[in-house]
Structure formats: structure tokens, C-alpha cells
Coordinates of C-alpha atoms and ligand atoms in Angstrom, one line a residue:
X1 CA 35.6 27.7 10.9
X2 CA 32.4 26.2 9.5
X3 CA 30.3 24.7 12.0
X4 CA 27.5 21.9 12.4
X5 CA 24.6 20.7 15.1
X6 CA 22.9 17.3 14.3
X7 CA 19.7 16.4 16.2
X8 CA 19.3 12.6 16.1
X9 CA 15.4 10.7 15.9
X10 CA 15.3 7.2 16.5
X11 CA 17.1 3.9 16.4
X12 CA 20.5 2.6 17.2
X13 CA 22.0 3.1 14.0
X14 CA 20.8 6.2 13.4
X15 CA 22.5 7.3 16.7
X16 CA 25.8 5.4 14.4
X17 CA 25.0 7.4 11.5
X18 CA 24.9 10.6 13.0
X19 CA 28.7 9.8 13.7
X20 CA 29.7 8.6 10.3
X21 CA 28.0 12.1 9.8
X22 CA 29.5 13.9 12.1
X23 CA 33.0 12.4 10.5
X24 CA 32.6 13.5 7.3
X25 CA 31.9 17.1 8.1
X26 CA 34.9 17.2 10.4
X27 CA 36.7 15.5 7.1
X28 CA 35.4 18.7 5.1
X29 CA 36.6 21.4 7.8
X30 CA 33.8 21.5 10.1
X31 CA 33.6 21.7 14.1
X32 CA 30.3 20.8 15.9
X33 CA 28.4 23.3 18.3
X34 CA 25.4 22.7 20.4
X35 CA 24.4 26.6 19.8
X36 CA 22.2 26.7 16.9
X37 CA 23.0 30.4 16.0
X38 CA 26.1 29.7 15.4
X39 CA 25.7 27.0 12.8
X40 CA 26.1 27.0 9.3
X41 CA 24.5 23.4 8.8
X42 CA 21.9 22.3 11.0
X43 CA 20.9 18.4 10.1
X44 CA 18.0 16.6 11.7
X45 CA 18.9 12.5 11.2
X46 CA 15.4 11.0 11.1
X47 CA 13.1 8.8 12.1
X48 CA 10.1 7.0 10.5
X49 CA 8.8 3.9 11.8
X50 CA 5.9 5.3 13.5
X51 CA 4.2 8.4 13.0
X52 CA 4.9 10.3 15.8
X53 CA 8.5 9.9 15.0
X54 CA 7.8 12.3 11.7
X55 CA 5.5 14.2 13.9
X56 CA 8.2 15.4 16.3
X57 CA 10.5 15.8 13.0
X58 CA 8.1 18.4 11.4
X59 CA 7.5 20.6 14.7
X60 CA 11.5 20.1 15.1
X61 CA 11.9 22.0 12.1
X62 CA 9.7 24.3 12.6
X63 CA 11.3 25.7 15.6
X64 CA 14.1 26.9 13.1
X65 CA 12.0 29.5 11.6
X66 CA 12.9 32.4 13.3
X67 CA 16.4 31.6 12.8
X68 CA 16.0 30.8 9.3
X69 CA 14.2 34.0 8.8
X70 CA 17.3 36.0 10.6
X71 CA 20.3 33.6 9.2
X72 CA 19.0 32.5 6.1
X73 CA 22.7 31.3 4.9
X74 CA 21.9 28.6 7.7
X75 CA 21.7 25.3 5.9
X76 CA 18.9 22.8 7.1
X77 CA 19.7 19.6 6.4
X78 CA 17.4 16.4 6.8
X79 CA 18.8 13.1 6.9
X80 CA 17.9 9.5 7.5
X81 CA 14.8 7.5 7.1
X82 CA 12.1 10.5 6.6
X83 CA 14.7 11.9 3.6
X84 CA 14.8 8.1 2.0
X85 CA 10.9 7.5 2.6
X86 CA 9.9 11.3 1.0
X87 CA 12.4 12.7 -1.4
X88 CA 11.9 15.9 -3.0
X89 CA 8.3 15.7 -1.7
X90 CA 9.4 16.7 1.7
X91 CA 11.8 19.6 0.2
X92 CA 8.4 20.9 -1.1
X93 CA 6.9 20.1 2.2
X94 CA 8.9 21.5 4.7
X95 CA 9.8 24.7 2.8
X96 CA 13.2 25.3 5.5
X97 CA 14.3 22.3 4.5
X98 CA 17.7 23.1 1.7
X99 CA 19.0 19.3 1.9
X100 CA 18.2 16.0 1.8
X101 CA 20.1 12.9 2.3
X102 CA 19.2 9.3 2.3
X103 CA 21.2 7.2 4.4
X104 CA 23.6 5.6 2.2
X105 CA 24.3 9.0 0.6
X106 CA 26.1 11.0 3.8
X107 CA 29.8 10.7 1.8
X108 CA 28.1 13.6 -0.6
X109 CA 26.3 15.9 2.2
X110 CA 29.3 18.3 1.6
X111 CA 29.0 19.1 -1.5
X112 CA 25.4 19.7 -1.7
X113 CA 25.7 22.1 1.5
X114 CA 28.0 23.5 -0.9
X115 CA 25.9 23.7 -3.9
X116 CA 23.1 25.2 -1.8
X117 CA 25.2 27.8 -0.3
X118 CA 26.1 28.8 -3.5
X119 CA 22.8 29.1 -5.0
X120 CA 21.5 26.1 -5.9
X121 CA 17.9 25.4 -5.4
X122 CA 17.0 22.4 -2.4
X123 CA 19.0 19.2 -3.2
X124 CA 17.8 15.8 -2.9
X125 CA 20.1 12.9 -2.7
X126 CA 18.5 9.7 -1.7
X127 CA 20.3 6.6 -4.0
X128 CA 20.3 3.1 -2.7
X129 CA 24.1 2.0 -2.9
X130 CA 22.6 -1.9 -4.0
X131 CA 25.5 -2.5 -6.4
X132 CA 28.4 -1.2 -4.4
X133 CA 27.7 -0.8 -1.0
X134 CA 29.7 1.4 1.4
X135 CA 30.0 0.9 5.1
X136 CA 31.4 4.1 6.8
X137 CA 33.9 3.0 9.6
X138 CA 33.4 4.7 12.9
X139 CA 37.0 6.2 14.1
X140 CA 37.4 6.7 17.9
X141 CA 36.3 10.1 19.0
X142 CA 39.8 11.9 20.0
X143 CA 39.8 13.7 23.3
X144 CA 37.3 11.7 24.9
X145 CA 37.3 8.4 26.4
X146 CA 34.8 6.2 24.8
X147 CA 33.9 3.0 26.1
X148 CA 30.8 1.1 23.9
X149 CA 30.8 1.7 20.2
X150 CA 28.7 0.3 17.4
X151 CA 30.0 -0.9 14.1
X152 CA 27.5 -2.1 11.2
X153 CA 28.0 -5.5 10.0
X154 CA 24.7 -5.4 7.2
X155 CA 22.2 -2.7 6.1
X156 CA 18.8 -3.1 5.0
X157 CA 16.3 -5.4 5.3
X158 CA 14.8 -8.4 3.4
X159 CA 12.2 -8.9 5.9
X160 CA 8.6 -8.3 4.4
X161 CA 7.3 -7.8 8.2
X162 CA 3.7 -6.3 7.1
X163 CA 3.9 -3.2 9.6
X164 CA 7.3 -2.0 9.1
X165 CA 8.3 0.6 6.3
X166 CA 12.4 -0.1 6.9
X167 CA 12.6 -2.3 4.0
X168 CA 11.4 0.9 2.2
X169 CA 13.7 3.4 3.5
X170 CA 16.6 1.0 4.0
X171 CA 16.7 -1.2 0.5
X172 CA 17.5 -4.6 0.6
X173 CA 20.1 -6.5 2.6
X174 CA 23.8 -5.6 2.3
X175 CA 26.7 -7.5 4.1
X176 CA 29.6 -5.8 4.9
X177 CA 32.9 -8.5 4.6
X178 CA 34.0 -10.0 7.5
X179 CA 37.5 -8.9 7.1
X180 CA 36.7 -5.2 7.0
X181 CA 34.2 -6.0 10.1
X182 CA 36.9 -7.6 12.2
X183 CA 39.7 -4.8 11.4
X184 CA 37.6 -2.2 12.4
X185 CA 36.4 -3.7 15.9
X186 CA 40.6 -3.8 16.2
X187 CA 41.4 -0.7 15.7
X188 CA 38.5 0.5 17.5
X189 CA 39.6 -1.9 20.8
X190 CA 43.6 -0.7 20.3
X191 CA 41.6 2.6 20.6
X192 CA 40.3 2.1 24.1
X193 CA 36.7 0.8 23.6
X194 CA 35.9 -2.0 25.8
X195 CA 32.0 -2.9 24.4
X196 CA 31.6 -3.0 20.4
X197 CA 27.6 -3.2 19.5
X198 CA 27.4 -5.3 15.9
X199 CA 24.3 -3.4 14.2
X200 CA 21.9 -4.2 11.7
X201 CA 18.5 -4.1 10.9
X202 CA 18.2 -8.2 11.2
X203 CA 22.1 -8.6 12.4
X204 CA 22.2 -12.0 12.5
X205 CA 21.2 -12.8 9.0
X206 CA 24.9 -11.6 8.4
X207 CA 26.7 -13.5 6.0
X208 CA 29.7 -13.3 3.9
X209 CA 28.9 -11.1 0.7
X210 CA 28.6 -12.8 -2.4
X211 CA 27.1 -15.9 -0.7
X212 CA 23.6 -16.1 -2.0
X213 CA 22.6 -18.6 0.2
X214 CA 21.0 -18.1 4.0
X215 CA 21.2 -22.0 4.2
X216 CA 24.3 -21.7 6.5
X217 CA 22.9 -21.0 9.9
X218 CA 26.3 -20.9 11.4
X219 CA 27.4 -17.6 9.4
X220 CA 26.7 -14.8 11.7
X221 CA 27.7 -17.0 15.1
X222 CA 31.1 -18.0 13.2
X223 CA 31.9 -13.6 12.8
X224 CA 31.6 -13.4 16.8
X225 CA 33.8 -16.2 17.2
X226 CA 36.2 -14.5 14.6
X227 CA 36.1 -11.4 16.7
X228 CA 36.3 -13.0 20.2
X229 CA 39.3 -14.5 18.9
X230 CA 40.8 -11.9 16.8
X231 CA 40.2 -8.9 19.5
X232 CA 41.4 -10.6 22.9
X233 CA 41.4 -6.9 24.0
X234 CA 37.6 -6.8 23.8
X235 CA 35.5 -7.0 26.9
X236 CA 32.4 -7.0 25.5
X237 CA 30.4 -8.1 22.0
X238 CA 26.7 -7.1 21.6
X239 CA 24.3 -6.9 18.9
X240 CA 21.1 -5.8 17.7
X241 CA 18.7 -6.2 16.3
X242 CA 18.6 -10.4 16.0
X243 CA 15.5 -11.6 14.1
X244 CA 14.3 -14.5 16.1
X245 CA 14.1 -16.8 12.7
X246 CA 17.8 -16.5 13.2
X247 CA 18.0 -17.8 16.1
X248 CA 19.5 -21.2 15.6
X249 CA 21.6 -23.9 17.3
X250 CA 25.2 -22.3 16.4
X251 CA 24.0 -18.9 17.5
X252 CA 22.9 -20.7 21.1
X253 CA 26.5 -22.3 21.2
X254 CA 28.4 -18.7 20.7
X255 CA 26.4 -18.1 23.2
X256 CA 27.5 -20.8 25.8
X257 CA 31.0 -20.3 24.9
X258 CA 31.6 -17.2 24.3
X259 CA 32.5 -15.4 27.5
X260 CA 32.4 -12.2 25.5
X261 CA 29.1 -12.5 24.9
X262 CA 26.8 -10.8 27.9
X263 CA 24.1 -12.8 29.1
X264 CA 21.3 -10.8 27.2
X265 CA 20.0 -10.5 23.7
X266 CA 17.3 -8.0 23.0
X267 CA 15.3 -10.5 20.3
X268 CA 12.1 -8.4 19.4
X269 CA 8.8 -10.7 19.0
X270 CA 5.6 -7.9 18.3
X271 CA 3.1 -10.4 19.5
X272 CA 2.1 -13.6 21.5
X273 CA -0.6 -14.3 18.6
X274 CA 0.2 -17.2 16.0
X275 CA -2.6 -15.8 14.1
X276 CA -1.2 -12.0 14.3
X277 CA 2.2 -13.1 14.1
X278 CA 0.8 -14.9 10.5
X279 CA -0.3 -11.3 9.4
X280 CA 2.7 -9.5 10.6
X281 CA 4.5 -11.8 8.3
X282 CA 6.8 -12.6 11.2
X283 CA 7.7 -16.0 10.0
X284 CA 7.6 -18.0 13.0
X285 CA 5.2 -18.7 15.7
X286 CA 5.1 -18.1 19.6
X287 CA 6.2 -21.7 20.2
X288 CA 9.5 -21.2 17.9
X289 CA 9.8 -17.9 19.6
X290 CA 9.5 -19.8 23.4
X291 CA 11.8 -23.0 21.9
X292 CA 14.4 -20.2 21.0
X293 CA 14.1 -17.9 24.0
X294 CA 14.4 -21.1 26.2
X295 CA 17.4 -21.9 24.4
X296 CA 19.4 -18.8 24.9
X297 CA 18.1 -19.0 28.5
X298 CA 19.5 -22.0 29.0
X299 CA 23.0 -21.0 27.6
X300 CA 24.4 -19.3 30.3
X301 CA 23.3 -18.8 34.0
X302 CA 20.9 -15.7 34.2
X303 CA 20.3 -15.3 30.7
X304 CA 17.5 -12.4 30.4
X305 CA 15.4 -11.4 27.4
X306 CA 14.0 -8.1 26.4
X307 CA 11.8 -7.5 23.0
X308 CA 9.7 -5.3 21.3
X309 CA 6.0 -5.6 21.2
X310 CA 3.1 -3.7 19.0
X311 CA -0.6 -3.8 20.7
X312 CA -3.5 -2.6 18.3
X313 CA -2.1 -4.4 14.7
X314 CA -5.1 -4.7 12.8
X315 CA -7.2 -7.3 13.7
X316 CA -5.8 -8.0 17.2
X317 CA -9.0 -8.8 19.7
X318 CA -8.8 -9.0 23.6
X319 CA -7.8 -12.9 23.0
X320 CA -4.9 -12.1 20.8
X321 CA -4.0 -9.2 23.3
X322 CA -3.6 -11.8 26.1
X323 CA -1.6 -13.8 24.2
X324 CA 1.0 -11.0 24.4
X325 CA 0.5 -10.8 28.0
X326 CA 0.9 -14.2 28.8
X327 CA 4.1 -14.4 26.0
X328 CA 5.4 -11.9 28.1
X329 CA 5.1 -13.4 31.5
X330 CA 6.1 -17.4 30.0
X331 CA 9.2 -15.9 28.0
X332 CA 9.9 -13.8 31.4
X333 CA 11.3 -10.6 29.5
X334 CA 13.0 -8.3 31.8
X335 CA 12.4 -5.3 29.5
X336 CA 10.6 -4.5 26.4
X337 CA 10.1 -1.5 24.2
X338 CA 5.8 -0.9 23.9
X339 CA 4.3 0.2 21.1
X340 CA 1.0 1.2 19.6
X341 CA 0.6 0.3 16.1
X342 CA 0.9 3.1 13.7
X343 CA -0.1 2.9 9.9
X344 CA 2.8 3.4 7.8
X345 CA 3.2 4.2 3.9
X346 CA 4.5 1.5 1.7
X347 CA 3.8 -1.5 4.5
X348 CA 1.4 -4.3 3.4
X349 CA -0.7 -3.6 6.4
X350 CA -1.9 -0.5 5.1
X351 CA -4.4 -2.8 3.1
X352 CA -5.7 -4.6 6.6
X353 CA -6.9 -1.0 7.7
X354 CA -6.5 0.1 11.2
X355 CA -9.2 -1.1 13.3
X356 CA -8.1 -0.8 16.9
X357 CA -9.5 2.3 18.6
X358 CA -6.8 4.9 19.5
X359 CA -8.7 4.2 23.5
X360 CA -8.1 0.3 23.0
X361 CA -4.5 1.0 22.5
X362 CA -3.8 2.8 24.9
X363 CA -5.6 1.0 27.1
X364 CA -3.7 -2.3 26.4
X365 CA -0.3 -0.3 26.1
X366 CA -0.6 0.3 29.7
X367 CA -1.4 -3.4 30.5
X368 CA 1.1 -4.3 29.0
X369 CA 4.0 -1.6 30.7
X370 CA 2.2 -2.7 33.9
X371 CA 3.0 -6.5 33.2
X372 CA 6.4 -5.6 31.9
X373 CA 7.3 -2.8 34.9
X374 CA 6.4 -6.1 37.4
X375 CA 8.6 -8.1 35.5
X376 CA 11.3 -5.5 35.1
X377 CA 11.0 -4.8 39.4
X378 CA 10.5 -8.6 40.0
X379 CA 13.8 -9.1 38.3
X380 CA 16.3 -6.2 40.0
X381 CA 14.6 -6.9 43.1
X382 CA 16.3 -11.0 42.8
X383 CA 19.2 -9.7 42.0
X384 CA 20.0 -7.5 45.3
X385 CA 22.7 -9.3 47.5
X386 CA 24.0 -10.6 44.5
X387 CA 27.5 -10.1 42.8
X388 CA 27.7 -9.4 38.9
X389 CA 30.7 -7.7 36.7
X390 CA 30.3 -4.3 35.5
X391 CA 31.9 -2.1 32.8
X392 CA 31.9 1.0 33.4
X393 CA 30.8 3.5 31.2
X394 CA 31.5 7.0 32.8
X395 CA 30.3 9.5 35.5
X396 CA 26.7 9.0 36.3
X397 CA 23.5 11.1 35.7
X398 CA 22.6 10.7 39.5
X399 CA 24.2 11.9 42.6
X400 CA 25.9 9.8 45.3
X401 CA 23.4 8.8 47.9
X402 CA 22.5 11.6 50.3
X403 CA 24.5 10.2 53.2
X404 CA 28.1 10.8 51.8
X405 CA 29.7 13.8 52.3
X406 CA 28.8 15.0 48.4
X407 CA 32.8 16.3 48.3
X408 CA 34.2 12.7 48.8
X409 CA 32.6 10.4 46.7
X410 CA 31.4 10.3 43.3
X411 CA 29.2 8.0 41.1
X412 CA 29.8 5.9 38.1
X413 CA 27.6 4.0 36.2
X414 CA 27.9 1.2 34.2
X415 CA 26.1 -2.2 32.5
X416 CA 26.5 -5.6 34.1
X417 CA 26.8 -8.6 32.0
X418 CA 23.2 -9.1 31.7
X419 CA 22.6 -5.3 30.5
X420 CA 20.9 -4.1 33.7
X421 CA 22.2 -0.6 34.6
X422 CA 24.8 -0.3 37.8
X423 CA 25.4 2.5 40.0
X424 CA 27.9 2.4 42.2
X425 CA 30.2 5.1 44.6
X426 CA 33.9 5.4 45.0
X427 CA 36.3 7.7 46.5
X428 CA 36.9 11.1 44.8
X429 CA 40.0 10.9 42.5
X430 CA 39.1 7.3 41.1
X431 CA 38.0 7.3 37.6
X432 CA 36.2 4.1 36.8
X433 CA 35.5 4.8 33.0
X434 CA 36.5 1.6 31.0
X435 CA 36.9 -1.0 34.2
X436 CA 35.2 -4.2 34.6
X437 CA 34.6 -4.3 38.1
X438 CA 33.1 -6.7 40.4
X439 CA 29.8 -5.2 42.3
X440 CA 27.6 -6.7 44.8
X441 CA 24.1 -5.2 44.3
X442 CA 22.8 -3.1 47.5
X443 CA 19.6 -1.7 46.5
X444 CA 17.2 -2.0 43.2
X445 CA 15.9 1.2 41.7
X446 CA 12.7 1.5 39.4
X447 CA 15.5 0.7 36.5
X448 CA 18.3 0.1 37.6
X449 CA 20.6 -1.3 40.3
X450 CA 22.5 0.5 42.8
X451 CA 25.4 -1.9 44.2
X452 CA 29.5 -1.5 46.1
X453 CA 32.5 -2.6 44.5
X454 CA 33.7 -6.2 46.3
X455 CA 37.1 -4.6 46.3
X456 CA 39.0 -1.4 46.5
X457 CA 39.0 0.7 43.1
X458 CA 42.0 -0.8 41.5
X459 CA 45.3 1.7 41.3
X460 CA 45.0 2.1 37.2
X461 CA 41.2 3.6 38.1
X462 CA 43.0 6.5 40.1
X463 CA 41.9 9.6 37.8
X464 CA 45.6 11.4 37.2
X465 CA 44.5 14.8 38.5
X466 CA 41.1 16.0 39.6
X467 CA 40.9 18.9 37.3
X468 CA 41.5 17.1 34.3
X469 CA 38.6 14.8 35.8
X470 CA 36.1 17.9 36.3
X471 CA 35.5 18.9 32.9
X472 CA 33.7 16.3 31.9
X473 CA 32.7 14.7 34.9
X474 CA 30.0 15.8 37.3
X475 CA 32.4 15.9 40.3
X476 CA 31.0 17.8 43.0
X477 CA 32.8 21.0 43.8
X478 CA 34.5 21.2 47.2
X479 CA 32.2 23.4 49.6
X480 CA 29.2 23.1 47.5
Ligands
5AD501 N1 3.9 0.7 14.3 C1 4.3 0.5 15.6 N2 5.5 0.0 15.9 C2 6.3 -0.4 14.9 N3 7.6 -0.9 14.9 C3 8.0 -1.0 13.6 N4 7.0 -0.6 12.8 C4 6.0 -0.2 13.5 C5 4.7 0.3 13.3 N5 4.3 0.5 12.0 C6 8.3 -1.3 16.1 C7 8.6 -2.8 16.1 C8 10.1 -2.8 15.9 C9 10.5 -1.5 16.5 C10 11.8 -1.0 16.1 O1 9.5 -0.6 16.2 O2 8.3 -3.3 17.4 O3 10.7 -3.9 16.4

């Protein structure tokens, strides 16, 4: 039996690739293992929107040496973003390296793990599918119960954003029909997943293929109803990433009447600036950001936001800084993702130099967490007492609370409808994996929420025998 380990850098969909990855090895007779010894491919799925993302790649590989040096039949493997942005330059680089694969070119990986094995020098495969492009479809992992998949409704990017190399390493924009979108959200729901995650680099440009146009607004909102319709069985329809220039009257109505919807939407904005927004090539300003966040705010009850923000983009002074800050607090984000600006290859802000001080950026990074952490706490503080629905997605990470006999309860965890994380306890023997339950909120955590179930565990939650339970749940061991 030929076997494989991937090690996954980065976003969202490279966490979807690496299954579409995964899939087609187990297609071409392979098993996975987490023991690298004992792998005949070992891929690394990369990352390269910042530097230190290529940073961790290199000393990733690295650590393979001494195993290359004592299984040299081991196959490395790089795939993803640093394969696309490099090609054969990095197979000269990183001398371990025996593949690489761009990310519309994983159908092939097989065969060039064969052609290496049997003698070939490195391969490099890294060819933009712009004329026929293929969208993998993600099959429900047998064996295990999975509750949140994502499925990929476009690739690419026709964004020129001036700090980001995706549209680079992803290519232009590529729709996948809506059809094909819709039937795999089906047969991923008759399957047993409750939450389906629509990806893309700027998801809700979506549109049919073939339409040239982006004049109708009411594309990308008119798939969710589709699949709200279509998929009754569906608890739950995200997506991400939206570009806030998307963000338009149709997308606010899904919003408002689609119950499947959750009441959050992660909607990036880098800046609080109109003049750095203007040289991030954005292509709006903060006041059709605020008009936009206001009007998802406004759609349902409790609507939160969360974003992503770069400090230190060349050019930004103390004034544009605080601009962020106070974006931050008027928008009211209850999370964002932090970043300092890092210089990337083949981005037109390479020519606007990099002229905030490594100190400066740090030092405004951590205003910033500060602002956002108050935020974050303010928020899960308002919501204890409270009552919100919550799918559960499996055991949790943490313990029950100390004062519970540890034999006679165990944890779940699971997102509320507004994407905050939920802990909450039930009996031993109940399996909540897959419910929507109702919670009332008890406590609020750094991050998330601890809360009780308003009711008992409903009789379908009953897990059918413990030790069919314990092997992949954490449930504590009787006497322990
Ligand atoms: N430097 C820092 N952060 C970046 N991002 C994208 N490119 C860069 C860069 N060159 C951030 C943006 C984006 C997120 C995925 O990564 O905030 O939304």
C-alpha cells in the first residue's frame, strides 16, 4: 500500500485543496498516514501571500533532510501557491523538492510521482486551466462524520488589489456552473453535512459562465437562493471571501430572507484610509464600505462583521493608521485577521517601496489586536444570558468544567448563527455532532462562549454505544 502525508499552509481553500488532493491519491491506490517514515509522497500545499508564509515553507522542508538522506525513494511534493508563484525555480531552490504542482494541476500529481519514482528528473507542472476549467468536487469523507464542508463556486481573481500576488498564482476568474454547484452541495447534504462554505477568492463576483458581463448584481445572491431552495436538508450556507464592491442590494436581501444564511459575513476591508484604500486599488471607499456594512447589519437582528486589515502599506502615516482604528470601532467588527504588510513579487506595490519601519508595524499591529480583542470581549460579554442556535460540530478541544465529575459529562463544541464558537456539556452517551441546538450562553471566554442546552439532548443525539464513541472522541475514561 502506497502511502501519503500532506501538510497544509494557508487559506480556506487551500485547506479544500488539500482534500481534492487527498482524493485523488486515494483514487490512485494511496492511504494517508501522519508518520512521515512511512511515506512514499510527502506534499507540502502552500502558501504565499505574505512572506513568512514561504518562510515556514522553506524550514518545513528542510526538516525532511534526514529522512530524505535515509529514504531517498520518499517523494517530496510541493503544491499550491509557492509551486504556481516559482516553478522550476523553486525545484532548483529547494534541492529535496522532486514535484511541483500548481493548483489547477492536482488531477496529474500521480503520474509525475510516478515519473519521478521511476527516474525522472524533478517535475514541474504548473498550467493555468483558463480555457477549460475544472473544479474538483469534494466527496464526503467515509467513516467519519463530517458536519461543515466547503465547495468552490469560482477560482482566481480579477482583482488588481496592489498588495496581493493571488491574481499571480491563481490566474484569472473562473466560474464554476451553477448546476454542477447546486448538485454537489446535494449530494454532499444527502451525505450528512449540515454547513456547506461557498469558496472563492472574491465569491460573490460569482456568475454564470459564459456571461461576460458583471452588470447583474443579483448573480451570486440568486445561487444561494437556488441552494436554499434546492437543499432544504441544509442547515447552514456560508461563504468567503466576499469582496465588499460586491456587496449590493440583492446580496443584503438574501440576507434578510434567507434563514439559511448565519448572521455573519467575514467582508475583508485592509484599511480605514480613502487615500490608502486608493493605492491598494481597493475600489471603494470607507464610506461605501460603512453604507454596506450597515446594510448587512441591518438585515437580520445581531448581524456581526469581521475583516481583514493590513497596517504598514506603504505610505500609511499615524493619520491613516487611525483611520483603521476608528473603521474598526464605527463598523463594530467582532473579529478581524491583523496583518503587517509584507512586499510581495509580481504586486504593483512593489514599485511604492516599503517605507513603514518593521518597529512601526508592530507597534500598530498590537494597537490594533488591542482595539479588536476589546471589541471581540465587549461583544461575547453582551451575549451571556442570552439564547442562540448552535450546530454542532464534534467533541471539543477543552475539558468539561472542573466541577463535573470528568466521567459523566462530556463537551461539544459548535458555531452559533453568528459564527461565535459554543461550548457546551451534556451527559456521557449523547453525541451532539450534527445537531442544531438551542443554548443559553453562561459564561464568555477570551474567544469563545461557554453556554447549557435550553432542553434535554434530544433522543437521536444519544451516541449508539460508548465505545464506538471513544475513538474519536475525547471521552474521558471511567476512573481516570
Ligand atoms: N501583506 C500583508 N497581508 C496581505 N494580505 C494579502 N496580501 C498581503 C500582503 N502582501 C492579507 C489581506 C487579505 C488576507 C488573505 O491576507 O488582508 O485579505
Amino acid at each position: 500500500m502506497k502511502r501519503f502525508l500532506i501538510q497544509t499552509f494557508g487559506c480556506q481553500m487551500n485547506v479544500h485543496d488539500s482534500r481534492r488532493i487527498e482524493e485523488v491519491l486515494a483514487a490512485d491506490g494511496y492511504a494517508p498516514t501522519d508518520q512521515p517514515e512511512l511515506a512514499d509522497l510527502i506534499l507540502f500545499n502552500t502558501c504565499s501571500v505574505r512572506e513568512k508564509a514561504e518562510h515556514k515553507l522553506r524550514s518545513a522542508v528542510g526538516t525532511f533532510r534526514p529522512l530524505k538522506r535515509q529514504r531517498p525513494d520518499t517523494v517530496l511534493a510541493v503544491a499550491g501557491c509557492m509551486a504556481q508563484e516559482h516553478g522550476e525555480a523553486l525545484l532548483e531552490e529547494l534541492d529535496l523538492v522532486d514535484v511541483l504542482i500548481g493548483p489547477d494541476n492536482i488531477p496529474e500529481l500521480p503520474a509525475l510521482v510516478r515519473s519521478v519514482q521511476g527516474g525522472a528528473p524533478p517535475l514541474a507542472r504548473t498550467v493555468f486551466d483558463l480555457d477549460d476549467p475544472s473544479f474538483l468536487h469534494a466527496t464526503p469523507r467515509t467513516g467519519q462524520r463530517e458536519v461543515c464542508s466547503f465547495v468552490t463556486v469560482m477560482k482566481g481573481c480579477d482583482e488588481r488589489c496592489s498588495f496581493c500576488i493571488v491574481p499571480h498564482t491563481r490566474g484569472a476568474e473562473r466560474y464554476r456552473p451553477a448546476d454542477d454547484i447546486v448538485a454537489e452541495v446535494a449530494a454532499l447534504v444527502a451525505g450528512g453535512v449540515r454547513e456547506i462554505t461557498l469558496l472563492g477568492q472574491t465569491v460573490n463576483s460569482w456568475h454564470e459562465p459564459g456571461q461576460q458581463s458583471h452588470d447583474d448584481e443579483s448573480q451570486f445572491p440568486a445561487l444561494l437562493r437556488r441552494i436554499a431552495t434546492e437543499v432544504p436538508g441544509l442547515l447552514r450556507l456560508r461563504y468567503t471571501s466576499p469582496h465588499p464592491r460586491h456587496v449590493t442590494p440583492s446580496l443584503v436581501a438574501a440576507h434578510r430572507e434567507l434563514e439559511v444564511l448565519p448572521a455573519h459575513v467575514h467582508l475583508p476591508v485592509q484599511s480605514g484610509s480613502d487615500r490608502l484604500l486608493k493605492r491598494m486599488i481597493r475600489r471603494y471607499r470607507r464610506a461605501d464600505y460603512v453604507e454596506r456594512a450597515r446594510a448587512l447589519q441591518g438585515a437580520r437582528p445581531g448581524f456581526t462583521l469581521s475583516t481583514d486589515i493590513i497596517v504598514g502599506f506603504p505610505g500609511e502615516t499615524e493619520q491613516d493608521f487611525l483611520q483603521t482604528l476608528t473603521l474598526v470601532e464605527e463598523v463594530g467588527f467582532v473579529s478581524a485577521f491583523c496583518f503587517k504588510y509584507s512586499p510581495r513579487p509580481y504586486t504593483p506595490a512593489l514599485k511604492l517601496g516599503d517605507d513603514v519601519s518593521e518597529e512601526v508595524k508592530s507597534e500598530r499591529l498590537s494597537r490594533l489586536f488591542e482595539q479588536v480583542e476589546r471589541q471581540q470581549q465587549a461583544h461575547l460579554d453582551a451575549l451571556v444570558g442570552t439564547r442562540t442556535r448552535v450546530l454542532f460540530e464534534g467533541p471539543s478541544k477543552q475539558s468539561p468544567v472542573a466541577e463535573l465529575p470528568a466521567a459523566a459529562t462530556a463537551r461539544f463544541s459548535g458555531r452559533s448563527d453568528r459564527h461565535d464558537i459554543v461550548h457546551v456539556d451534556v451527559p456521557a452517551g449523547f453525541d451532539l455532532t450534527g445537531h442544531v441546538l438551542e443554548a443559553r450562553v453562561t459564561h464568555a471566554n477570551r474567544h469563545s462562549l461557554v453556554g447549557e442546552l435550553t432542553a434535554a439532548p434530544p433522543e437521536e443525539a444519544r451516541a449508539p454505544a460508548v465505545e464506538e464513541l471513544a475513538g474519536r472522541t475525547r471521552l474521558p475514561v471511567l476512573g481516570s
